[in-house]
């Protein structure tokens, strides 16, 4: 039976991880909450500092000759468009005896169709009296213009009908004359001509009567339309409520600020590419997340939970440092103060059994500038690391933030625990940290995640990290056993390397060295 050694290519990573994006945006809630609060304050400030000008409103009932029950509002929209013309604005300004230009007056008022025949006119002014006068002048100018257009249309229609009637009356006079001239003739042909003339005269008489009636009806309907177009609601001042206006503007500002803040947070998250989830931080650093420390909280129950988590973390780190055969360091990324406090707590836990010296490699006064308290361990600077006695337990504290002195990190400890603040370093910088530590032959034995997302359910364990740790452990054991590599260690390392080279699902052949061991 032949075992296939072909492995499937890994699945391509998505261009945008929505889970990570949502978590990152939620972690930046201070940003978008601040922007939303700023929008709310701006809305309130606008309502208080920029109150609306005095406004007057009036309603005009507009009658149309072409009114239909199923009119979709075309006629009233035409009236609104006519209202916003320089002719109406100019007539209103002339009635007010104002020297203002009609073009400058147009932005100060607006019209809106409430129904197919109801027009609302809203006008602003420098004072309430000016707004009322402007509203009345505009309404009167619009009504006068509408009435004039109705009468002009009726007169034009009546004139056209009367012109048709007059033309037919002239034709009727010619027919009557022909009938009078042909009455003296006799014969069959003359009789037929007379019959056609009489028929033509009767037709013309009927049409003349019809045109006269239609012309009269055109003028009769005009007074109804004129009477139907009137101001039905006198101009009145619109009262503005400052609390209501402030609440409305605040709500609008809050929504706009929230949307803007979320957009900025999302775009900033995508551009910055700062890992937040456990699996992303572990993958970029090449080390498993072994512990977490939540952020401080103001609630008493949460403070107790954070305190218990800190105690468990200090105990775990103290056990790790105590069981290590080589010096261990704590290297921070984005949490220098928390790392310094954590290092002092671990050193106090270790000092109960053996002397401990904390080597300060942190930039800034986090450890160097602190005031020592009774029972605190000894703290020395990084330049004095070589003077520390080998009988004392060494615990180094340093930084892998941008600007770190990479070559000095090995003097703090050949093994390290990275203390990383979630969402602080970019993916590129986490890769840089892992590469620099590997170049300095500093083994990363775990990652402590500071301020993790409480809703993060991803796995921060690297399953191949165990083999890496074992290989590093074998090499350290070999150095401790006299600088050479024992046959058993070589066999174990070779067996593990051979097992790692086997493809997934392939049969593993027992190694002779492993059997001997």
Short mmCIF file of C-alpha atoms in Angstrom, two decimals:
data_model
loop_
_atom_site.label_atom_id
_atom_site.label_comp_id
_atom_site.label_asym_id
_atom_site.label_seq_id
_atom_site.Cartn_x
_atom_site.Cartn_y
_atom_site.Cartn_z
CA UNK A 1 0.00 0.00 0.00
CA UNK A 2 1.43 3.34 -1.09
CA UNK A 3 0.93 6.31 1.18
CA UNK A 4 0.36 9.61 -0.60
CA UNK A 5 2.61 12.45 0.55
CA UNK A 6 0.81 15.19 -1.36
CA UNK A 7 -0.43 17.94 0.92
CA UNK A 8 -3.21 20.35 0.11
CA UNK A 9 -2.29 24.02 -0.17
CA UNK A 10 -3.40 26.14 2.77
CA UNK A 11 -6.58 28.13 2.35
CA UNK A 12 -6.06 31.71 1.29
CA UNK A 13 -6.55 34.27 4.03
CA UNK A 14 -9.50 36.63 3.51
CA UNK A 15 -8.73 40.14 2.40
CA UNK A 16 -10.81 41.55 5.27
CA UNK A 17 -11.54 39.69 8.50
CA UNK A 18 -14.93 41.02 9.58
CA UNK A 19 -14.59 39.47 13.04
CA UNK A 20 -11.31 41.23 13.67
CA UNK A 21 -12.71 44.45 12.20
CA UNK A 22 -15.74 44.41 14.51
CA UNK A 23 -13.56 43.68 17.53
CA UNK A 24 -11.10 46.44 16.65
CA UNK A 25 -13.89 48.98 16.09
CA UNK A 26 -15.51 48.00 19.37
CA UNK A 27 -12.19 48.44 21.17
CA UNK A 28 -11.98 51.96 19.75
CA UNK A 29 -15.31 52.89 21.25
CA UNK A 30 -13.69 55.82 23.03
CA UNK A 31 -12.99 57.37 19.63
CA UNK A 32 -16.42 57.01 18.10
CA UNK A 33 -18.20 57.73 21.38
CA UNK A 34 -16.15 60.93 21.68
CA UNK A 35 -16.99 61.92 18.10
CA UNK A 36 -20.68 61.18 18.73
CA UNK A 37 -20.60 63.27 21.92
CA UNK A 38 -18.84 66.05 20.03
CA UNK A 39 -21.59 65.95 17.38
CA UNK A 40 -24.23 66.18 20.10
CA UNK A 41 -22.52 69.19 21.69
CA UNK A 42 -22.10 70.87 18.31
CA UNK A 43 -25.82 70.37 17.63
CA UNK A 44 -26.76 71.95 20.94
CA UNK A 45 -24.30 74.80 20.37
CA UNK A 46 -25.74 75.47 16.91
CA UNK A 47 -29.26 75.61 18.35
CA UNK A 48 -28.21 78.02 21.11
CA UNK A 49 -25.69 80.21 19.29
CA UNK A 50 -27.35 80.23 15.85
CA UNK A 51 -31.08 80.50 16.50
CA UNK A 52 -33.37 80.49 13.44
CA UNK A 53 -34.31 83.93 12.11
CA UNK A 54 -37.83 85.31 12.63
CA UNK A 55 -40.15 83.41 10.34
CA UNK A 56 -43.71 84.03 9.13
CA UNK A 57 -45.97 81.59 7.31
CA UNK A 58 -49.19 81.92 5.32
CA UNK A 59 -51.42 79.60 3.27
CA UNK A 60 -52.96 80.40 -0.10
CA UNK A 61 -55.82 78.49 -1.74
CA UNK A 62 -55.07 78.22 -5.45
CA UNK A 63 -57.85 77.41 -7.96
CA UNK A 64 -56.90 75.88 -11.29
CA UNK A 65 -58.95 75.64 -14.44
CA UNK A 66 -57.45 72.21 -15.17
CA UNK A 67 -58.15 70.74 -11.72
CA UNK A 68 -58.67 66.97 -11.80
CA UNK A 69 -59.37 64.58 -8.89
CA UNK A 70 -56.46 62.36 -9.90
CA UNK A 71 -53.94 65.17 -10.33
CA UNK A 72 -50.57 63.96 -8.92
CA UNK A 73 -49.60 67.46 -7.76
CA UNK A 74 -48.20 68.81 -11.02
CA UNK A 75 -50.25 72.01 -10.88
CA UNK A 76 -49.28 72.94 -7.33
CA UNK A 77 -45.61 72.23 -8.12
CA UNK A 78 -45.94 74.61 -11.04
CA UNK A 79 -47.33 77.24 -8.65
CA UNK A 80 -44.34 76.69 -6.33
CA UNK A 81 -41.98 77.18 -9.26
CA UNK A 82 -43.81 80.36 -10.28
CA UNK A 83 -43.53 81.63 -6.71
CA UNK A 84 -39.73 81.26 -6.91
CA UNK A 85 -39.36 83.65 -9.84
CA UNK A 86 -37.91 87.12 -9.89
CA UNK A 87 -41.21 88.49 -11.21
CA UNK A 88 -43.12 87.52 -8.05
CA UNK A 89 -40.18 88.56 -5.85
CA UNK A 90 -39.92 91.90 -7.64
CA UNK A 91 -43.64 92.64 -7.30
CA UNK A 92 -43.51 91.82 -3.57
CA UNK A 93 -40.48 94.08 -3.07
CA UNK A 94 -42.17 96.91 -5.01
CA UNK A 95 -45.21 96.66 -2.76
CA UNK A 96 -42.87 96.83 0.24
CA UNK A 97 -40.98 99.75 -1.33
CA UNK A 98 -37.74 97.90 -0.74
CA UNK A 99 -34.53 98.50 -2.68
CA UNK A 100 -33.43 94.88 -2.28
CA UNK A 101 -32.75 92.95 -5.46
CA UNK A 102 -35.19 90.17 -6.33
CA UNK A 103 -32.29 87.74 -6.73
CA UNK A 104 -31.25 88.43 -3.12
CA UNK A 105 -34.81 88.02 -1.86
CA UNK A 106 -35.37 84.58 -3.40
CA UNK A 107 -33.34 82.61 -0.77
CA UNK A 108 -35.36 84.22 2.06
CA UNK A 109 -38.62 82.43 1.29
CA UNK A 110 -39.87 79.10 0.06
CA UNK A 111 -43.14 77.52 -1.00
CA UNK A 112 -44.52 74.07 -0.43
CA UNK A 113 -47.62 72.36 -1.73
CA UNK A 114 -49.72 70.96 1.11
CA UNK A 115 -52.43 69.61 -1.22
CA UNK A 116 -53.27 69.98 -4.89
CA UNK A 117 -54.77 73.41 -4.18
CA UNK A 118 -53.09 74.55 -0.96
CA UNK A 119 -49.81 76.48 -1.07
CA UNK A 120 -47.80 77.34 2.04
CA UNK A 121 -45.40 80.29 1.89
CA UNK A 122 -42.65 80.57 4.51
CA UNK A 123 -40.67 83.81 4.72
CA UNK A 124 -37.80 84.93 6.96
CA UNK A 125 -36.92 88.47 7.93
CA UNK A 126 -34.79 90.59 10.19
CA UNK A 127 -37.67 90.96 12.66
CA UNK A 128 -41.09 89.49 13.20
CA UNK A 129 -42.80 92.55 11.72
CA UNK A 130 -40.60 92.39 8.62
CA UNK A 131 -41.29 88.68 8.20
CA UNK A 132 -45.06 89.25 8.45
CA UNK A 133 -44.93 92.10 5.92
CA UNK A 134 -42.87 90.02 3.51
CA UNK A 135 -45.24 87.06 3.80
CA UNK A 136 -48.31 89.23 3.09
CA UNK A 137 -46.61 90.97 0.15
CA UNK A 138 -45.57 87.64 -1.37
CA UNK A 139 -49.04 86.15 -0.95
CA UNK A 140 -50.71 89.20 -2.50
CA UNK A 141 -48.21 89.25 -5.36
CA UNK A 142 -48.76 85.56 -6.07
CA UNK A 143 -52.57 85.85 -5.93
CA UNK A 144 -52.53 88.91 -8.21
CA UNK A 145 -50.21 87.17 -10.67
CA UNK A 146 -52.33 84.00 -10.63
CA UNK A 147 -55.57 85.98 -11.17
CA UNK A 148 -53.97 87.95 -13.99
CA UNK A 149 -52.81 84.77 -15.68
CA UNK A 150 -56.32 83.27 -15.36
CA UNK A 151 -57.93 86.35 -16.89
CA UNK A 152 -55.36 86.60 -19.64
CA UNK A 153 -55.93 82.95 -20.50
CA UNK A 154 -59.73 83.42 -20.48
CA UNK A 155 -59.55 86.57 -22.59
CA UNK A 156 -57.20 84.93 -25.05
CA UNK A 157 -59.56 81.96 -25.40
CA UNK A 158 -62.62 84.20 -25.76
CA UNK A 159 -60.86 86.38 -28.33
CA UNK A 160 -59.91 83.33 -30.36
CA UNK A 161 -63.52 82.10 -30.30
CA UNK A 162 -64.90 85.51 -31.22
CA UNK A 163 -62.42 85.81 -34.08
CA UNK A 164 -63.70 82.48 -35.39
CA UNK A 165 -67.27 83.72 -35.01
CA UNK A 166 -66.52 86.94 -36.88
CA UNK A 167 -64.89 85.01 -39.71
CA UNK A 168 -67.92 82.78 -40.02
CA UNK A 169 -70.26 85.78 -39.90
CA UNK A 170 -68.39 87.22 -42.89
CA UNK A 171 -68.78 83.91 -44.71
CA UNK A 172 -72.51 83.89 -43.77
CA UNK A 173 -72.94 87.37 -45.26
CA UNK A 174 -71.49 86.12 -48.53
CA UNK A 175 -73.86 83.11 -48.50
CA UNK A 176 -76.86 85.37 -47.88
CA UNK A 177 -75.82 87.59 -50.76
CA UNK A 178 -75.50 84.59 -53.03
CA UNK A 179 -78.96 83.43 -52.01
CA UNK A 180 -80.40 86.85 -52.82
CA UNK A 181 -78.75 86.97 -56.21
CA UNK A 182 -79.83 83.43 -57.13
CA UNK A 183 -83.50 83.80 -56.20
CA UNK A 184 -84.27 85.32 -59.65
CA UNK A 185 -82.90 82.30 -61.51
CA UNK A 186 -84.92 79.22 -62.40
CA UNK A 187 -84.25 75.75 -63.62
CA UNK A 188 -83.09 72.50 -62.09
CA UNK A 189 -79.48 73.63 -61.70
CA UNK A 190 -80.49 76.83 -59.98
CA UNK A 191 -82.69 74.88 -57.58
CA UNK A 192 -79.82 72.58 -56.61
CA UNK A 193 -77.48 75.53 -56.01
CA UNK A 194 -80.05 77.23 -53.83
CA UNK A 195 -80.46 74.12 -51.68
CA UNK A 196 -76.72 73.87 -51.03
CA UNK A 197 -76.57 77.59 -50.14
CA UNK A 198 -79.42 77.24 -47.67
CA UNK A 199 -77.73 74.23 -46.07
CA UNK A 200 -74.46 76.14 -45.80
CA UNK A 201 -76.24 79.12 -44.22
CA UNK A 202 -77.86 76.89 -41.63
CA UNK A 203 -74.48 75.30 -40.75
CA UNK A 204 -72.78 78.68 -40.42
CA UNK A 205 -75.56 80.03 -38.28
CA UNK A 206 -75.26 77.07 -35.91
CA UNK A 207 -71.50 77.37 -35.63
CA UNK A 208 -71.69 81.13 -35.05
CA UNK A 209 -74.12 80.54 -32.22
CA UNK A 210 -71.82 77.84 -30.77
CA UNK A 211 -68.73 80.07 -30.84
CA UNK A 212 -70.64 82.90 -29.20
CA UNK A 213 -71.78 80.56 -26.42
CA UNK A 214 -68.29 79.18 -25.87
CA UNK A 215 -66.82 82.69 -25.70
CA UNK A 216 -69.42 83.64 -23.10
CA UNK A 217 -68.69 80.46 -21.08
CA UNK A 218 -64.96 81.21 -21.13
CA UNK A 219 -65.57 84.54 -19.48
CA UNK A 220 -68.20 83.18 -17.12
CA UNK A 221 -65.80 80.64 -15.52
CA UNK A 222 -63.13 83.21 -14.81
CA UNK A 223 -64.81 84.89 -11.81
CA UNK A 224 -65.10 81.50 -10.06
CA UNK A 225 -61.39 80.84 -10.44
CA UNK A 226 -60.57 84.37 -9.36
CA UNK A 227 -62.76 84.08 -6.29
CA UNK A 228 -61.32 80.67 -5.47
CA UNK A 229 -57.74 81.95 -5.37
CA UNK A 230 -57.30 83.73 -2.05
CA UNK A 231 -55.33 83.88 1.18
CA UNK A 232 -57.09 81.47 3.53
CA UNK A 233 -54.66 81.81 6.46
CA UNK A 234 -53.31 85.25 7.29
CA UNK A 235 -49.56 85.58 7.84
CA UNK A 236 -48.49 84.56 11.34
CA UNK A 237 -45.18 84.30 13.16
CA UNK A 238 -43.72 80.82 13.66
CA UNK A 239 -42.72 80.31 17.28
CA UNK A 240 -39.48 78.35 17.74
CA UNK A 241 -38.98 76.28 20.91
CA UNK A 242 -35.35 76.40 21.98
CA UNK A 243 -35.48 73.06 23.90
CA UNK A 244 -37.16 71.31 20.98
CA UNK A 245 -34.73 72.79 18.46
CA UNK A 246 -31.76 71.93 20.67
CA UNK A 247 -33.00 68.36 21.10
CA UNK A 248 -33.51 67.95 17.37
CA UNK A 249 -30.12 69.39 16.48
CA UNK A 250 -28.47 67.34 19.21
CA UNK A 251 -30.03 64.14 17.90
CA UNK A 252 -28.91 64.93 14.36
CA UNK A 253 -25.40 65.78 15.55
CA UNK A 254 -25.26 62.61 17.65
CA UNK A 255 -26.22 60.40 14.71
CA UNK A 256 -23.86 62.13 12.29
CA UNK A 257 -21.01 62.03 14.82
CA UNK A 258 -21.62 58.35 15.54
CA UNK A 259 -21.60 57.47 11.85
CA UNK A 260 -18.47 59.55 11.27
CA UNK A 261 -16.72 58.07 14.31
CA UNK A 262 -17.53 54.49 13.27
CA UNK A 263 -16.30 55.19 9.74
CA UNK A 264 -13.05 56.72 11.01
CA UNK A 265 -12.52 53.83 13.44
CA UNK A 266 -13.15 51.24 10.72
CA UNK A 267 -10.88 52.92 8.19
CA UNK A 268 -8.18 53.47 10.81
CA UNK A 269 -8.37 49.83 11.84
CA UNK A 270 -7.98 48.59 8.28
CA UNK A 271 -5.13 50.98 7.52
CA UNK A 272 -3.23 50.47 10.78
CA UNK A 273 -3.52 46.64 10.67
CA UNK A 274 -3.12 46.21 14.44
CA UNK A 275 -3.95 42.65 15.53
CA UNK A 276 -6.39 42.35 18.41
CA UNK A 277 -7.48 38.70 18.48
CA UNK A 278 -5.43 36.06 20.26
CA UNK A 279 -4.90 33.97 17.15
CA UNK A 280 -3.58 36.95 15.17
CA UNK A 281 -1.14 38.06 17.88
CA UNK A 282 0.12 34.51 18.40
CA UNK A 283 0.51 33.94 14.64
CA UNK A 284 2.41 37.19 14.10
CA UNK A 285 4.71 36.71 17.11
CA UNK A 286 5.22 32.99 16.52
CA UNK A 287 4.45 32.23 20.19
CA UNK A 288 1.37 31.11 22.08
CA UNK A 289 -0.69 33.37 24.31
CA UNK A 290 -0.29 31.72 27.72
CA UNK A 291 -1.97 34.25 30.01
CA UNK A 292 -4.13 37.38 29.97
CA UNK A 293 -4.65 40.36 32.21
CA UNK A 294 -7.89 42.35 31.85
CA UNK A 295 -7.96 46.10 31.92
CA UNK A 296 -8.65 47.94 35.13
CA UNK A 297 -12.27 48.75 35.81
CA UNK A 298 -14.10 51.18 38.05
CA UNK A 299 -16.68 48.65 39.21
CA UNK A 300 -15.89 47.02 42.59
CA UNK A 301 -16.83 43.52 41.39
CA UNK A 302 -14.68 43.89 38.30
CA UNK A 303 -11.80 45.25 40.35
CA UNK A 304 -11.89 42.09 42.45
CA UNK A 305 -11.91 39.96 39.32
CA UNK A 306 -8.93 41.85 37.86
CA UNK A 307 -7.09 41.53 41.18
CA UNK A 308 -7.62 37.78 41.25
CA UNK A 309 -6.49 37.49 37.63
CA UNK A 310 -3.33 39.47 38.47
CA UNK A 311 -2.59 37.21 41.42
CA UNK A 312 -2.96 34.10 39.28
CA UNK A 313 -0.72 35.62 36.61
CA UNK A 314 1.98 36.56 39.16
CA UNK A 315 1.90 33.04 40.59
CA UNK A 316 2.19 31.50 37.12
CA UNK A 317 5.05 33.76 36.09
CA UNK A 318 6.88 33.18 39.37
CA UNK A 319 6.57 29.42 38.84
CA UNK A 320 7.90 29.79 35.28
CA UNK A 321 10.87 31.93 36.36
CA UNK A 322 11.63 29.64 39.31
CA UNK A 323 11.67 26.54 37.10
CA UNK A 324 13.81 28.06 34.34
CA UNK A 325 17.46 27.12 34.23
CA UNK A 326 18.38 30.37 32.47
CA UNK A 327 17.54 34.02 33.24
CA UNK A 328 14.05 35.09 32.20
CA UNK A 329 13.01 38.56 31.14
CA UNK A 330 9.70 40.36 30.70
CA UNK A 331 9.64 42.39 27.48
CA UNK A 332 6.79 44.82 27.01
CA UNK A 333 5.06 46.21 23.94
CA UNK A 334 2.67 49.06 24.65
CA UNK A 335 2.34 48.46 28.40
CA UNK A 336 5.55 49.59 30.13
CA UNK A 337 3.88 50.61 33.39
CA UNK A 338 1.87 47.39 33.70
CA UNK A 339 4.99 45.34 32.93
CA UNK A 340 7.06 47.13 35.58
CA UNK A 341 4.38 46.55 38.22
CA UNK A 342 4.06 42.92 37.13
CA UNK A 343 7.83 42.41 37.34
CA UNK A 344 7.94 43.80 40.88
CA UNK A 345 5.08 41.52 41.95
CA UNK A 346 6.85 38.48 40.47
CA UNK A 347 10.12 39.51 42.13
CA UNK A 348 8.38 39.84 45.52
CA UNK A 349 6.91 36.36 45.07
CA UNK A 350 10.38 34.95 44.28
CA UNK A 351 12.14 36.86 47.06
CA UNK A 352 10.42 34.72 49.66
CA UNK A 353 12.64 31.77 48.64
CA UNK A 354 15.84 33.26 47.20
CA UNK A 355 17.51 36.62 46.56
CA UNK A 356 16.15 38.35 43.45
CA UNK A 357 17.55 41.23 41.43
CA UNK A 358 15.41 43.08 38.90
CA UNK A 359 17.41 44.37 35.93
CA UNK A 360 15.76 47.50 34.61
CA UNK A 361 15.98 47.84 30.84
CA UNK A 362 12.82 49.88 30.41
CA UNK A 363 13.02 53.36 28.86
CA UNK A 364 11.69 56.00 31.20
CA UNK A 365 11.33 56.21 34.99
CA UNK A 366 8.89 53.30 35.45
CA UNK A 367 11.37 51.39 37.64
CA UNK A 368 14.34 53.72 37.98
CA UNK A 369 12.26 56.63 39.22
CA UNK A 370 10.09 54.71 41.67
CA UNK A 371 10.41 55.14 45.40
CA UNK A 372 11.47 51.80 46.98
CA UNK A 373 9.27 50.32 49.68
CA UNK A 374 10.20 47.93 52.49
CA UNK A 375 10.50 44.39 51.21
CA UNK A 376 11.00 45.38 47.56
CA UNK A 377 13.63 43.52 45.55
CA UNK A 378 16.84 45.16 44.43
CA UNK A 379 16.54 47.06 41.13
CA UNK A 380 19.65 47.75 39.07
CA UNK A 381 20.09 49.39 35.70
CA UNK A 382 20.85 47.48 32.56
CA UNK A 383 24.43 48.76 32.52
CA UNK A 384 25.06 46.95 35.83
CA UNK A 385 23.64 43.60 34.68
CA UNK A 386 27.15 42.07 34.45
CA UNK A 387 27.88 42.85 38.11
CA UNK A 388 24.96 40.81 39.43
CA UNK A 389 26.06 37.69 41.29
CA UNK A 390 25.17 34.33 39.79
CA UNK A 391 23.85 33.20 43.16
CA UNK A 392 21.00 35.69 42.85
CA UNK A 393 17.94 35.14 40.70
CA UNK A 394 17.86 37.62 37.82
CA UNK A 395 14.63 38.97 36.36
CA UNK A 396 15.05 41.34 33.44
CA UNK A 397 12.51 43.92 32.36
CA UNK A 398 12.82 45.52 28.93
CA UNK A 399 10.95 46.80 25.91
CA UNK A 400 10.52 45.69 22.32
CA UNK A 401 8.75 48.89 21.30
CA UNK A 402 10.08 50.87 18.31
CA UNK A 403 13.54 52.23 19.18
CA UNK A 404 14.49 49.27 21.37
CA UNK A 405 18.17 48.29 21.65
CA UNK A 406 17.90 44.73 20.36
CA UNK A 407 21.47 43.72 21.17
CA UNK A 408 20.99 44.60 24.84
CA UNK A 409 17.98 42.32 25.31
CA UNK A 410 20.11 39.17 25.64
CA UNK A 411 21.69 40.62 28.80
CA UNK A 412 18.25 40.80 30.39
CA UNK A 413 17.59 37.09 29.84
CA UNK A 414 17.98 34.36 27.24
CA UNK A 415 14.35 33.41 27.76
CA UNK A 416 11.55 35.92 27.69
CA UNK A 417 7.86 36.38 28.27
CA UNK A 418 6.38 39.00 25.96
CA UNK A 419 3.85 41.29 27.64
CA UNK A 420 1.83 42.74 24.75
CA UNK A 421 -1.06 45.15 24.82
CA UNK A 422 -3.78 43.98 22.43
CA UNK A 423 -4.21 46.25 19.44
CA UNK A 424 -1.05 48.26 20.13
CA UNK A 425 1.53 46.97 17.67
CA UNK A 426 0.98 46.51 13.95
CA UNK A 427 1.32 43.13 12.28
CA UNK A 428 4.55 44.26 10.62
CA UNK A 429 6.07 45.28 13.96
CA UNK A 430 5.07 42.00 15.62
CA UNK A 431 6.90 40.20 12.81
CA UNK A 432 9.90 42.45 13.45
CA UNK A 433 9.88 41.60 17.17
CA UNK A 434 9.76 37.85 16.46
CA UNK A 435 12.57 38.11 13.90
CA UNK A 436 14.82 40.24 16.14
CA UNK A 437 14.37 37.94 19.12
CA UNK A 438 15.19 34.93 16.97
CA UNK A 439 18.34 36.68 15.72
CA UNK A 440 19.39 37.33 19.32
CA UNK A 441 18.68 33.66 20.19
CA UNK A 442 16.15 34.68 22.81
CA UNK A 443 13.51 32.01 23.26
CA UNK A 444 9.95 33.24 23.69
CA UNK A 445 8.31 30.95 26.24
CA UNK A 446 4.93 32.67 26.18
CA UNK A 447 2.91 35.79 25.56
CA UNK A 448 0.92 37.65 28.22
CA UNK A 449 -1.90 39.61 26.62
CA UNK A 450 -2.81 42.87 28.35
CA UNK A 451 -6.30 44.31 27.88
CA UNK A 452 -7.71 41.48 25.75
CA UNK A 453 -11.11 41.76 24.14
CA UNK A 454 -13.62 40.19 26.57
CA UNK A 455 -15.61 38.70 23.68
CA UNK A 456 -12.62 37.16 21.94
CA UNK A 457 -13.17 33.40 21.60
CA UNK A 458 -10.26 32.67 19.26
CA UNK A 459 -7.46 30.23 20.15
CA UNK A 460 -4.09 31.83 20.84
CA UNK A 461 -2.19 28.53 20.98
CA UNK A 462 0.34 27.60 18.30
CA UNK A 463 0.37 23.82 18.05
CA UNK A 464 3.88 23.77 16.59
CA UNK A 465 5.16 25.94 19.43
CA UNK A 466 5.72 22.83 21.60
CA UNK A 467 8.29 21.44 19.20
CA UNK A 468 10.06 24.78 19.04
CA UNK A 469 10.19 24.95 22.82
CA UNK A 470 11.47 21.36 23.05
CA UNK A 471 14.24 21.98 20.55
CA UNK A 472 15.32 25.08 22.44
CA UNK A 473 15.14 23.12 25.68
CA UNK A 474 17.33 20.35 24.20
CA UNK A 475 19.93 22.87 23.11
CA UNK A 476 20.00 24.46 26.57
CA UNK A 477 20.33 21.05 28.20
CA UNK A 478 23.22 20.26 25.87
CA UNK A 479 25.02 23.47 26.81
CA UNK A 480 24.50 22.74 30.48
CA UNK A 481 25.96 19.22 30.04
CA UNK A 482 29.39 20.45 29.04
CA UNK A 483 28.94 22.34 25.79
CA UNK A 484 28.33 19.24 23.68
CA UNK A 485 25.16 17.52 22.55
CA UNK A 486 24.39 14.16 24.13
CA UNK A 487 23.42 11.22 21.97
CA UNK A 488 20.04 10.96 23.62
CA UNK A 489 19.29 14.64 23.00
CA UNK A 490 20.47 14.34 19.40
CA UNK A 491 18.31 11.29 18.92
CA UNK A 492 15.28 13.00 20.40
CA UNK A 493 15.79 16.09 18.28
CA UNK A 494 16.32 14.02 15.13
CA UNK A 495 13.21 11.98 15.84
CA UNK A 496 11.11 15.09 16.30
CA UNK A 497 12.50 16.71 13.16
CA UNK A 498 11.79 13.57 11.18
CA UNK A 499 8.25 13.48 12.55
CA UNK A 500 7.73 17.11 11.61
CA UNK A 501 8.83 16.43 8.04
CA UNK A 502 6.21 13.72 7.59
CA UNK A 503 3.08 14.88 5.78
CA UNK A 504 -0.29 14.99 7.46
CA UNK A 505 -1.85 11.50 7.53
CA UNK A 506 1.35 9.64 6.59
CA UNK A 507 2.43 6.58 8.55
CA UNK A 508 5.20 7.27 11.04
CA UNK A 509 8.03 4.73 11.18
CA UNK A 510 9.47 4.19 14.67
CA UNK A 511 12.93 5.62 14.98
CA UNK A 512 15.64 3.33 16.28
CA UNK A 513 17.06 6.05 18.50
CA UNK A 514 13.65 6.66 20.01
CA UNK A 515 13.23 2.93 20.66
CA UNK A 516 16.67 2.81 22.26
CA UNK A 517 15.74 5.77 24.42
#
